[in-house]
């Protein structure tokens, strides 16, 4: 992917510098005023000490659930986009591999959804209203969203299904939600459902694929099979009135894959999602209004079964912007980016880390003059970045960075990211090289998507911004880890209109989710930084509050936090005494409340009860710290921390996020337990780096890559690289691993070791490598 960095700038170097000096101002584009750089990301509630709201909300003491009083449901969101851009591009796709993108207009999408919704009622016989649930099972495509919009127009709740849940979990979800109708993308997926004997309530399957479904119809008597096009045509001939949803009605039951047991169904209403859309809208309105344009183009490749991608879609629709889908294979994503030339490119942290590694690898190979020019250009753009200026049209972009930017289409200026921490160095490099605003958010499905986010002017990494406008945030003490909210650290607790009401038909887990004030336990350890941003030490992600709980602002340039509460969020920290986190010290479990928060889990009253505290705040399970500027920093995760034999607590994800930056490492899993005094790790090395290092130092003698990994020399090399980068990042001796095992088999969604959002499934990894881990401890003891 990365074949270009400057390699031939010699004779014109000094002339270029003179040119830059004379033309500098021509290419500067200031997105935000410099006054926002020192603005607090979070403001403490006057009537609730220790509870923080978004720094954007200067004139209200409550989280904001709507950016527009007339936009209360997702139907209203789409109609706003339709009014802004009725004949403009809405949904794009490739008709066949390597063919140019084609687009449906907003009017065409609306009409297809209207006809499709009519057929769901008149032809299939579904009852309009939130008690009816329809499954959508397939990859991202225009028909996926048209199906969702059709359900919205008839107040039907959607339930996304996806393969990586596993067949048992898919069956469990179909059984629990009692859905009678499932929309699938392929004939093969329909066959799997038809062969499933454990879903007797299934009566209708709708197939998006244009292939023949006659064989399915002939070999089945109990389940009716329809094609997508067939229902569009049927609905067009027999249109019926829409049954529009109310704000409190369920839009989606989003099942979180989790790491143990069956998934939980997070119930999210139209109100929840609109609150999160409003939070994103208000950040851009305040700091980068030029991004609120129907000319924006979003590329969709992250799964629509997760709230992060759902939020990206609805935020595009509210602007009248276009959304185009990738070809369906990650391997061809670069080709899709180059052909589509999007302006908005959502990324997961793992991808940003990969971009950074590739840039650094190319830079190391460059000649001294090229490196000097790169570093000079980098520092010039860094100076702009520190003033809140993000741009991709300086002379340095034209001379140095434009070929890097061309690899992702050349027009990207907004890159939302979340789900895991991103190092400050990686964020800074990507912001400069791509010339794009990297909008870093922290959230959980229980809070829809966004809890905190950075602002467009943020340039320092290491945080995830302040609370979103829909978020109330607090820290809860975790005393066993010596985190106290009074010191600005603790479990991140979230509350607001974006927060779920609980888990579907799971009252026990719902009860665990909330504290006594109705704040959601995130399970993340957070730290509030001086500017009000939040820094997360451990994992990101919450569904019960739609998606966005906090976010940075466009003016944020300092990392290490995830911003202040979104406009729809009330946020507080809750004491976690067993981990020694106390809200009074500024640390604790993040608790969230607001119009974006769910009412609970579908048909799961026990889990719903667990979700909220006594004040209606959702328990996020994240440990957060409130920073001086009002931003939230996630510093830990309650469930992932463990104690070693000597009594010291260790946060493995913090260590993994450091180790994975070693050039020779692709993936790493750090483990330990209370019976052992030290840590061990399973490492998936970077194959190309290992092969090159081995060839430069030893005779290969025909050794395969797997054989190289078994040599003591390679094992020693990788361990030394881990310890080196750990030391550079101030890991103490207890946090450094003592033994490693190298494997050529990556952790993946397919082998069950990663969640669909690419987070490690720690219990599964521990079980999968149980024998290996035992042998590592025995080897060290010997």
XYZ file of C-alpha atoms in Angstrom:
782
model
C 0.000 0.000 0.000
C 2.694 2.446 1.009
C 5.078 2.654 -1.922
C 5.785 6.379 -1.824
C 7.770 8.629 0.441
C 10.028 11.446 -0.834
C 13.218 10.029 -2.334
C 14.402 12.596 -4.877
C 14.418 16.157 -3.593
C 17.954 17.443 -3.777
C 18.695 20.217 -6.241
C 15.511 22.168 -5.591
C 15.522 21.930 -1.792
C 16.633 25.492 -1.079
C 14.424 26.922 -3.796
C 11.499 25.056 -2.292
C 12.147 26.590 1.116
C 12.116 30.080 -0.402
C 8.898 29.257 -2.201
C 7.347 28.043 1.010
C 8.301 31.219 2.813
C 6.606 33.372 0.194
C 3.485 31.246 -0.292
C 2.919 29.895 3.234
C -0.266 31.803 4.028
C -1.898 30.751 0.753
C -2.331 27.165 1.894
C -3.285 27.642 5.500
C -6.763 26.654 6.463
C -7.818 27.254 10.042
C -10.716 25.028 11.013
C -11.289 26.474 14.451
C -10.458 29.592 16.378
C -7.389 29.415 18.592
C -9.584 30.361 21.536
C -11.009 26.858 21.616
C -7.596 25.360 22.364
C -7.823 26.344 26.021
C -11.546 25.786 26.396
C -12.594 23.238 29.005
C -13.784 19.975 27.510
C -15.941 19.197 30.538
C -17.891 21.370 32.986
C -18.823 20.180 36.462
C -22.548 20.222 37.187
C -23.495 22.950 39.654
C -26.117 20.792 41.359
C -24.154 17.511 41.218
C -20.499 17.694 42.297
C -18.367 15.112 40.536
C -20.715 14.897 37.538
C -19.493 16.496 34.300
C -21.161 17.598 31.069
C -19.817 18.764 27.719
C -17.800 21.973 27.577
C -19.884 22.942 24.554
C -22.932 23.301 26.805
C -22.255 26.679 28.348
C -25.870 27.714 28.857
C -27.554 24.540 30.036
C -27.135 22.214 32.966
C -28.648 19.236 31.147
C -27.384 16.997 28.350
C -28.787 17.708 24.894
C -30.877 15.047 23.194
C -31.718 16.878 19.944
C -29.797 19.372 17.809
C -33.093 20.314 16.162
C -36.447 20.230 18.016
C -38.086 18.812 14.883
C -35.654 15.895 14.579
C -36.730 13.364 17.183
C -36.561 10.041 15.324
C -34.321 8.454 12.721
C -37.097 8.916 10.182
C -36.746 12.652 10.835
C -32.967 12.347 10.417
C -33.275 10.796 6.969
C -35.993 13.224 5.907
C -33.702 16.123 6.810
C -31.103 14.721 4.421
C -33.775 14.135 1.776
C -34.900 17.758 1.988
C -31.309 19.007 1.770
C -30.336 16.859 -1.204
C -33.374 15.165 -2.830
C -31.655 14.373 -6.136
C -28.152 14.009 -4.738
C -26.167 10.831 -4.207
C -27.247 8.802 -1.184
C -26.052 5.166 -1.316
C -23.246 3.943 -3.583
C -22.012 0.510 -4.611
C -19.969 -1.321 -7.249
C -22.268 -3.372 -9.560
C -19.354 -5.793 -10.074
C -15.679 -5.965 -9.045
C -13.589 -3.104 -10.481
C -16.627 -1.445 -12.064
C -17.195 2.271 -11.305
C -19.366 3.213 -8.348
C -23.065 3.805 -8.954
C -25.336 5.755 -6.634
C -28.988 5.789 -5.659
C -30.348 9.264 -4.951
C -32.015 10.229 -1.678
C -35.383 10.171 -3.416
C -34.748 6.699 -4.858
C -33.695 5.328 -1.471
C -36.745 6.846 0.211
C -39.126 5.425 -2.406
C -37.587 1.948 -2.292
C -37.788 1.925 1.507
C -41.415 3.086 1.377
C -42.352 0.341 -1.089
C -40.368 -2.278 0.799
C -42.006 -1.280 4.083
C -45.428 -1.545 2.470
C -44.657 -5.109 1.368
C -43.463 -6.091 4.838
C -46.915 -5.200 6.150
C -49.243 -6.008 3.246
C -47.468 -8.991 1.669
C -45.681 -10.681 4.576
C -48.202 -9.667 7.221
C -45.954 -8.091 9.824
C -47.573 -5.801 12.368
C -46.222 -2.257 12.503
C -44.873 -1.201 15.878
C -41.889 -1.728 18.152
C -42.997 -5.175 19.329
C -42.263 -6.563 15.858
C -38.622 -7.417 15.249
C -36.916 -8.157 11.918
C -33.432 -9.631 11.570
C -30.898 -8.321 9.033
C -28.114 -10.790 8.310
C -25.423 -9.835 5.801
C -22.589 -7.596 4.697
C -22.921 -3.841 4.236
C -24.760 -2.906 1.057
C -27.460 -0.416 -0.032
C -30.175 -3.032 0.535
C -29.065 -3.442 4.165
C -29.823 0.186 4.906
C -32.934 0.323 2.723
C -34.248 -2.599 4.781
C -33.510 -0.712 7.991
C -35.196 2.450 6.698
C -38.232 0.423 5.608
C -38.541 -0.907 9.157
C -38.149 2.622 10.542
C -41.058 3.810 8.384
C -43.266 1.121 9.935
C -41.908 1.433 13.514
C -40.415 -2.079 13.337
C -37.297 -2.811 15.381
C -34.283 -4.252 13.563
C -31.948 -6.906 14.975
C -28.602 -7.184 13.138
C -27.055 -10.663 12.898
C -23.501 -11.483 11.870
C -21.454 -14.643 11.356
C -18.756 -13.858 13.888
C -21.284 -14.233 16.673
C -21.096 -17.948 15.944
C -24.004 -20.237 14.972
C -25.048 -20.889 18.579
C -25.290 -17.177 19.360
C -27.186 -16.441 16.139
C -29.681 -19.156 17.058
C -29.933 -17.761 20.585
C -30.708 -14.253 19.295
C -33.373 -15.498 16.881
C -34.976 -17.490 19.683
C -34.813 -14.709 22.270
C -36.253 -12.010 20.011
C -38.878 -14.384 18.559
C -38.387 -12.890 15.108
C -40.428 -14.393 12.299
C -38.673 -12.576 9.448
C -34.988 -12.356 8.541
C -33.427 -10.466 5.630
C -30.235 -12.112 4.298
C -27.728 -11.043 1.667
C -27.035 -14.403 -0.016
C -28.736 -17.664 -0.937
C -26.084 -19.550 1.036
C -26.975 -17.682 4.207
C -30.651 -18.461 3.602
C -29.787 -22.161 3.311
C -28.063 -22.090 6.702
C -31.204 -20.688 8.291
C -33.401 -23.246 6.544
C -31.212 -26.050 7.885
C -31.394 -24.723 11.454
C -33.854 -26.893 13.390
C -33.782 -24.701 16.494
C -35.659 -21.637 15.183
C -39.258 -22.869 14.782
C -40.760 -19.360 14.859
C -38.992 -18.309 11.638
C -41.596 -17.943 8.875
C -40.122 -15.601 6.234
C -36.695 -15.169 4.619
C -35.983 -12.276 2.257
C -32.935 -12.720 -0.009
C -31.094 -9.629 -1.270
C -28.896 -11.482 -3.781
C -30.185 -11.428 -7.361
C -29.480 -15.149 -7.840
C -32.245 -17.695 -8.247
C -34.264 -18.540 -5.152
C -36.579 -21.006 -6.891
C -34.680 -23.984 -5.482
C -35.132 -22.615 -1.965
C -38.857 -22.199 -2.542
C -39.306 -25.709 -3.935
C -37.442 -27.538 -1.180
C -39.170 -25.811 1.688
C -42.768 -25.900 2.834
C -42.728 -24.146 6.203
C -40.813 -20.945 5.464
C -41.765 -18.487 2.707
C -38.882 -17.208 0.566
C -38.947 -13.788 -1.133
C -36.469 -11.798 -3.166
C -35.666 -8.202 -2.246
C -36.705 -6.977 -5.701
C -39.941 -8.961 -5.536
C -41.012 -7.129 -2.387
C -40.016 -3.726 -3.782
C -42.233 -4.362 -6.814
C -45.067 -5.710 -4.665
C -44.950 -2.710 -2.345
C -44.861 -0.304 -5.277
C -48.100 -1.778 -6.605
C -49.787 -1.861 -3.193
C -48.536 1.057 -1.146
C -49.901 1.469 2.343
C -49.621 4.255 4.870
C -46.518 4.466 7.014
C -46.638 3.988 10.778
C -43.992 6.445 11.896
C -42.106 5.766 15.134
C -42.145 7.729 18.356
C -38.845 8.819 19.871
C -39.100 6.304 22.726
C -39.770 3.328 20.453
C -37.051 0.767 19.842
C -34.984 1.259 16.687
C -32.465 -1.533 17.137
C -31.562 -4.385 19.459
C -27.816 -4.512 19.072
C -26.278 -7.700 20.381
C -22.773 -7.307 21.727
C -20.537 -10.243 20.956
C -18.726 -9.917 24.267
C -16.068 -12.378 25.376
C -18.039 -14.842 27.508
C -21.440 -16.531 27.330
C -24.257 -15.582 24.999
C -24.392 -12.029 23.648
C -26.511 -9.365 25.324
C -29.150 -7.477 23.379
C -28.793 -3.757 23.981
C -32.121 -2.024 23.426
C -31.658 1.362 21.732
C -34.495 3.703 20.874
C -34.766 6.398 18.228
C -34.219 8.898 21.029
C -30.928 7.223 21.972
C -29.482 7.294 18.464
C -30.737 10.813 17.677
C -29.028 12.057 20.854
C -25.716 10.654 19.607
C -26.225 12.031 16.094
C -26.921 15.397 17.716
C -23.694 15.188 19.717
C -21.619 14.673 16.565
C -23.567 17.375 14.727
C -23.061 19.932 17.508
C -19.300 19.341 17.664
C -18.973 20.040 13.945
C -21.423 22.937 14.122
C -19.315 24.570 16.837
C -15.850 23.891 15.453
C -15.925 22.793 11.811
C -19.266 23.774 10.226
C -17.806 23.393 6.726
C -17.868 19.633 7.296
C -21.684 19.728 7.557
C -22.078 19.518 3.799
C -23.982 17.379 1.330
C -20.713 17.147 -0.622
C -19.211 14.803 1.981
C -18.611 11.182 0.944
C -18.444 8.405 3.550
C -16.943 4.996 2.798
C -18.626 2.154 4.676
C -16.650 -1.007 5.398
C -17.033 -1.522 9.153
C -20.010 -3.781 9.983
C -23.452 -2.178 10.109
C -24.275 -4.659 12.846
C -22.307 -2.407 15.228
C -23.324 1.004 16.485
C -20.150 2.821 15.403
C -20.951 2.220 11.731
C -24.659 2.853 12.354
C -23.731 6.259 13.760
C -21.504 7.048 10.765
C -24.442 6.346 8.438
C -26.997 8.439 10.304
C -24.547 11.334 10.695
C -24.004 11.306 6.926
C -27.740 11.244 6.243
C -28.471 14.199 8.504
C -26.149 16.288 6.283
C -27.553 15.007 3.000
C -24.150 13.457 2.292
C -23.433 10.270 0.350
C -22.394 6.863 1.683
C -20.704 4.237 -0.481
C -19.962 0.624 0.383
C -16.694 -1.193 -0.071
C -16.505 -4.196 -2.395
C -16.850 -6.643 0.465
C -13.212 -7.656 0.867
C -10.681 -5.849 3.051
C -7.962 -6.802 0.561
C -9.535 -4.508 -2.052
C -10.292 -1.628 0.331
C -7.358 0.403 -1.021
C -8.766 0.134 -4.554
C -12.186 1.223 -3.299
C -10.656 4.232 -1.538
C -8.745 5.324 -4.632
C -11.789 5.006 -6.904
C -14.347 6.502 -4.535
C -12.137 9.305 -3.130
C -14.130 9.671 0.096
C -13.885 12.656 2.407
C -14.859 10.697 5.544
C -12.953 7.503 6.351
C -13.868 5.828 9.667
C -10.926 3.822 10.985
C -10.264 1.406 13.808
C -7.132 2.023 15.918
C -5.504 -1.108 14.564
C -5.607 0.393 11.068
C -4.108 3.690 12.270
C -1.314 1.739 13.944
C -0.699 -0.087 10.677
C -0.568 3.183 8.727
C 1.959 4.532 11.223
C 4.135 1.408 11.037
C 4.195 1.486 7.237
C 5.127 5.166 7.159
C 7.932 4.627 9.671
C 9.225 1.582 7.800
C 9.416 3.525 4.530
C 11.043 6.462 6.266
C 13.797 4.255 7.673
C 14.618 3.046 4.167
C 14.706 6.552 2.692
C 18.015 8.295 1.976
C 19.288 10.976 4.409
C 18.154 13.902 2.256
C 14.652 12.506 1.867
C 14.412 11.915 5.621
C 15.601 15.456 6.321
C 12.987 16.936 3.985
C 10.280 14.718 5.504
C 11.218 15.746 9.043
C 11.326 19.431 8.078
C 7.890 19.192 6.447
C 6.577 17.200 9.413
C 7.679 19.882 11.872
C 6.160 22.674 9.786
C 2.786 20.928 9.750
C 3.144 20.083 13.444
C 3.466 23.794 14.192
C 0.147 24.370 12.426
C -1.431 21.419 14.194
C -0.515 22.873 17.577
C -2.487 25.976 16.633
C -5.571 23.922 15.847
C -4.998 23.961 12.087
C -5.523 20.686 10.249
C -5.067 20.770 6.487
C -3.974 18.778 3.461
C -3.293 21.612 1.025
C -0.013 23.166 2.189
C 3.056 23.096 -0.034
C 4.340 20.330 2.237
C 1.337 18.231 1.319
C 2.017 18.855 -2.351
C 5.727 18.047 -2.076
C 5.907 15.388 0.630
C 2.604 13.988 1.852
C 0.336 13.926 -1.196
C 1.363 10.433 -2.316
C 0.625 9.073 1.151
C -2.771 10.792 1.066
C -3.429 9.388 -2.412
C -3.332 5.860 -0.994
C -6.654 6.584 0.769
C -8.172 8.540 -2.097
C -6.547 11.946 -1.711
C -9.599 13.794 -0.336
C -10.055 12.416 3.192
C -10.351 15.214 5.759
C -12.267 13.490 8.563
C -11.329 10.156 10.159
C -13.554 9.109 13.089
C -11.994 6.427 15.265
C -12.730 4.573 18.480
C -13.031 1.142 20.130
C -9.477 1.154 21.548
C -6.820 3.649 22.646
C -4.499 5.164 20.051
C -1.057 6.373 21.093
C -0.285 10.087 20.894
C 2.588 9.460 18.467
C 0.407 7.483 16.060
C -2.334 10.123 16.139
C 0.100 12.962 15.535
C 1.769 11.211 12.598
C -1.531 10.302 10.942
C -2.977 13.792 11.436
C 0.056 15.311 9.761
C 0.586 12.748 6.993
C -3.085 12.503 5.975
C -3.917 16.132 6.736
C -7.195 14.961 8.240
C -9.073 15.680 11.443
C -8.955 12.465 13.451
C -12.088 12.538 15.562
C -11.247 10.150 18.410
C -14.188 8.959 20.458
C -14.770 6.726 23.426
C -18.032 4.914 23.862
C -19.937 1.722 24.454
C -22.899 0.100 22.768
C -24.872 0.665 25.963
C -24.429 4.392 25.305
C -25.272 4.064 21.589
C -21.708 4.790 20.454
C -20.230 8.076 21.662
C -19.521 9.022 25.285
C -16.561 11.357 24.836
C -14.746 12.693 21.792
C -11.856 14.906 20.864
C -12.397 18.239 19.144
C -11.093 18.985 15.631
C -8.343 21.201 17.045
C -6.920 18.509 19.354
C -3.360 17.659 18.417
C -1.966 15.863 21.464
C -2.891 12.204 21.781
C -3.311 9.981 24.793
C -6.919 10.910 25.563
C -10.374 10.530 24.060
C -11.756 14.024 24.588
C -14.459 15.407 26.809
C -18.064 14.319 27.346
C -20.300 14.472 24.309
C -23.207 16.897 24.462
C -25.597 14.091 25.405
C -23.391 12.731 28.190
C -23.162 13.115 31.932
C -19.962 11.525 33.168
C -18.508 10.693 36.531
C -15.652 8.609 37.875
C -16.186 5.896 40.416
C -13.570 4.898 42.966
C -11.735 1.641 42.335
C -9.893 1.369 45.664
C -8.271 -2.006 45.069
C -6.289 -0.369 42.255
C -5.855 2.871 44.188
C -7.950 4.897 41.761
C -10.097 7.572 43.385
C -12.470 9.996 41.727
C -11.232 12.732 44.057
C -7.837 12.365 42.360
C -9.349 12.429 38.877
C -9.198 8.688 38.267
C -11.738 5.900 38.514
C -14.181 3.743 36.650
C -15.922 5.743 33.947
C -19.659 6.056 34.638
C -22.040 7.454 32.014
C -25.584 8.783 31.923
C -27.630 10.609 29.295
C -30.345 10.429 26.622
C -28.097 8.194 24.495
C -27.948 5.468 27.154
C -29.828 2.207 26.834
C -32.611 1.234 29.209
C -30.975 -2.161 29.519
C -30.412 -5.546 27.941
C -33.188 -7.342 26.099
C -34.897 -9.862 28.389
C -31.934 -9.894 30.758
C -32.952 -8.105 33.976
C -30.002 -9.480 35.921
C -27.333 -8.004 33.644
C -29.381 -4.843 33.242
C -29.367 -4.373 37.007
C -25.588 -4.820 37.058
C -25.144 -2.225 34.329
C -26.420 0.767 36.329
C -25.441 2.293 39.645
C -27.908 3.747 42.131
C -27.920 7.091 40.263
C -28.668 5.546 36.883
C -25.104 5.856 35.600
C -23.824 3.047 33.391
C -20.795 1.079 34.536
C -18.373 1.108 31.584
C -15.778 -1.092 33.237
C -13.041 1.204 31.917
C -10.607 2.993 34.168
C -10.516 6.652 33.194
C -8.556 9.723 34.149
C -9.776 13.283 33.753
C -6.994 15.496 32.405
C -6.539 19.188 33.248
C -8.339 20.294 30.069
C -11.396 18.188 30.893
C -10.566 15.363 28.498
C -10.803 11.710 29.414
C -7.937 9.260 29.148
C -8.741 5.548 29.008
C -6.103 3.096 30.193
C -7.913 -0.014 29.041
C -10.635 -0.851 26.531
C -13.174 1.327 24.683
C -16.730 0.546 23.581
C -20.281 0.706 25.007
C -23.636 -0.022 23.322
C -26.166 0.851 26.005
C -25.773 4.588 25.269
C -26.334 4.340 21.476
C -22.668 5.004 20.591
C -21.271 8.387 21.598
C -20.876 9.314 25.268
C -17.847 11.608 25.166
C -15.860 13.060 22.299
C -12.981 15.400 21.657
C -13.647 18.681 19.905
C -12.351 19.676 16.472
C -9.948 22.083 18.213
C -8.375 19.318 20.318
C -4.813 18.511 19.367
C -3.522 16.920 22.574
C -4.201 13.210 22.868
C -4.424 10.955 25.902
C -8.134 11.503 26.518
C -11.475 10.951 24.807
C -12.983 14.406 25.245
C -15.839 15.680 27.343
C -19.444 14.498 27.581
C -21.449 14.628 24.374
C -24.309 17.130 24.334
C -26.798 14.370 25.158
C -24.751 12.935 28.017
C -24.710 13.337 31.773
C -21.561 11.747 33.133
C -20.265 10.966 36.586
C -17.583 8.866 38.220
C -18.469 6.235 40.769
C -16.250 4.870 43.513
C -14.722 1.448 42.874
C -13.227 0.855 46.322
C -12.072 -2.677 45.619
C -9.752 -1.245 42.942
C -9.034 1.893 44.993
C -10.698 4.301 42.570
C -12.644 7.121 44.231
C -14.747 9.783 42.554
C -13.626 12.312 45.141
C -10.116 11.931 43.726
C -11.273 12.312 40.126
C -11.204 8.612 39.314
C -13.885 5.961 39.267
C -16.267 3.968 37.165
C -17.727 6.092 34.372
C -21.491 6.429 34.786
C -23.659 7.854 32.006
C -27.169 9.210 31.691
C -29.041 11.021 28.930
C -31.603 10.793 26.107
C -29.225 8.580 24.119
C -29.219 5.896 26.826
C -31.166 2.688 26.401
C -34.111 1.785 28.601
C -32.609 -1.662 29.078
C -31.943 -5.051 27.547
C -34.647 -6.722 25.498
C -36.654 -9.149 27.654
C -33.887 -9.277 30.232
C -35.130 -7.403 33.320
C -32.375 -8.773 35.551
C -29.536 -7.490 33.363
C -31.439 -4.247 32.803
C -31.638 -3.720 36.561
C -27.900 -4.325 36.837
C -27.196 -1.785 34.096
C -28.458 1.268 36.030
C -27.621 2.787 39.387
C -30.257 4.255 41.689
C -30.149 7.602 39.840
C -30.632 6.082 36.408
C -26.985 6.318 35.355
C -25.623 3.432 33.280
C -22.713 1.391 34.624
C -20.101 1.359 31.834
C -17.582 -0.841 33.644
C -14.812 1.519 32.532
C -12.562 3.300 35.007
C -12.177 6.948 34.078
C -10.289 10.001 35.267
C -11.524 13.557 34.830
C -8.772 15.853 33.600
C -8.461 19.539 34.542
C -9.956 20.697 31.230
C -13.032 18.541 31.737
C -12.035 15.756 29.378
C -12.330 12.135 30.355
C -9.442 9.705 30.249
C -10.150 5.973 30.410
C -7.409 4.439 32.506
C -8.579 0.932 33.281
C -11.165 -1.761 32.759
C -12.600 -3.458 35.829
C -12.959 -6.907 34.319
C -9.541 -7.202 32.651
C -7.308 -6.283 35.567
C -5.746 -9.135 37.503
C -3.474 -9.551 40.497
C -0.098 -11.304 40.452
C 1.161 -13.551 43.237
C 3.026 -10.704 44.956
C -0.236 -8.733 45.253
C 0.378 -6.230 42.443
C -2.464 -5.448 40.025
C -1.693 -5.420 36.307
C -3.651 -3.939 33.363
C -2.687 -6.213 30.428
C -4.236 -4.111 27.669
C -2.062 -1.159 28.616
C 1.006 -3.374 28.146
C -0.290 -4.848 24.890
C -0.894 -1.383 23.435
C 2.784 -0.631 24.019
C 4.207 -3.952 22.850
C 2.193 -3.983 19.622
C 4.111 -0.902 18.476
C 7.323 -2.902 18.169
C 8.035 -3.252 14.408
C 8.417 -7.026 14.697
C 5.014 -7.482 16.380
C 1.660 -7.796 14.656
C -0.463 -8.959 17.627
C 0.208 -9.774 21.267
C -1.730 -11.257 24.177
C -0.323 -10.640 27.671
C -1.480 -12.904 30.486
C -0.854 -13.681 34.133
C -2.646 -14.841 37.261
C -2.588 -14.657 41.032
C -0.516 -17.853 41.310
C 2.411 -16.510 39.284
C 4.825 -13.651 39.928
C 5.327 -12.523 36.349
C 3.668 -12.091 32.965
C 3.931 -14.128 29.779
C 2.786 -13.344 26.251
C 1.576 -14.969 23.054
C 3.032 -13.026 20.121
C 2.047 -13.013 16.453
C 5.151 -11.522 14.792
C 5.240 -9.522 11.577
C 6.255 -12.134 9.010
C 8.107 -9.785 6.675
C 10.116 -8.201 9.488
C 11.114 -11.595 10.915
C 12.113 -13.028 7.540
C 14.206 -9.987 6.690
C 15.924 -9.951 10.099
C 16.673 -13.673 9.902
C 18.071 -13.445 6.378
C 20.307 -10.543 7.375
C 21.736 -12.394 10.382
C 21.679 -16.101 9.555
C 21.771 -18.548 6.691
C 18.184 -19.590 6.056
C 19.077 -23.065 4.766
C 15.597 -23.405 3.355
C 13.867 -22.717 6.674
C 10.184 -21.880 6.461
C 8.717 -18.977 8.408
C 7.257 -21.340 11.008
C 10.665 -22.960 11.451
C 12.245 -19.544 11.957
C 9.804 -18.824 14.784
C 10.929 -21.966 16.606
C 14.585 -20.893 16.694
C 16.018 -19.499 19.918
C 17.530 -16.605 17.982
C 14.172 -15.307 16.742
C 12.527 -15.835 20.127
C 15.318 -13.911 21.831
C 15.116 -11.121 19.248
C 11.354 -10.634 19.669
C 11.540 -10.731 23.482
C 14.338 -8.146 23.485
C 12.296 -5.896 21.202
C 9.314 -6.130 23.565
C 11.411 -5.323 26.614
C 13.079 -2.465 24.765
C 9.867 -0.725 23.741
C 8.385 -1.454 27.170
C 11.300 0.272 28.849
C 11.042 3.228 26.475
C 7.413 3.622 27.569
C 8.157 3.391 31.314
C 6.748 -0.062 31.989
C 7.965 -1.221 35.371
C 9.605 -4.604 35.884
C 6.347 -6.243 36.970
C 4.668 -5.097 33.740
C 7.371 -6.604 31.510
C 6.877 -10.167 30.266
C 9.388 -12.855 31.194
C 8.608 -15.412 28.490
C 6.904 -15.462 25.097
C 5.493 -17.930 22.604
C 5.603 -17.099 18.891
C 2.831 -18.207 16.552
C 2.284 -17.633 12.848
C -1.496 -17.888 13.243
C -3.066 -14.430 13.731
C -5.839 -13.800 16.242
C -8.933 -13.269 14.128
C -12.692 -12.983 14.209
C -12.890 -16.208 12.216
C -10.986 -18.291 14.762
C -12.987 -16.806 17.617
C -10.103 -14.956 19.279
C -11.237 -11.436 18.336
C -14.608 -9.733 18.578
C -16.064 -8.248 15.354
C -14.670 -4.885 16.513
C -11.218 -6.518 16.636
C -10.902 -6.574 20.412
C -9.163 -9.510 22.030
C -11.447 -12.151 23.521
C -9.320 -12.657 26.590
C -11.055 -15.725 28.045
C -10.967 -17.459 24.664
C -7.307 -16.584 24.125
C -6.471 -17.838 27.602
C -8.317 -21.103 26.978
C -6.939 -21.576 23.464
C -3.336 -21.159 24.628
C -3.772 -22.731 28.083
C -1.207 -25.482 27.509
C 1.246 -23.065 25.919
C 0.947 -20.639 28.844
C 1.487 -23.455 31.351
C 4.626 -24.514 29.482
C 5.927 -20.943 29.432
C 5.731 -20.777 33.228
C 7.436 -24.169 33.534
C 10.213 -23.061 31.170
C 10.941 -19.922 33.187
C 10.949 -21.854 36.457
C 13.473 -24.305 35.026
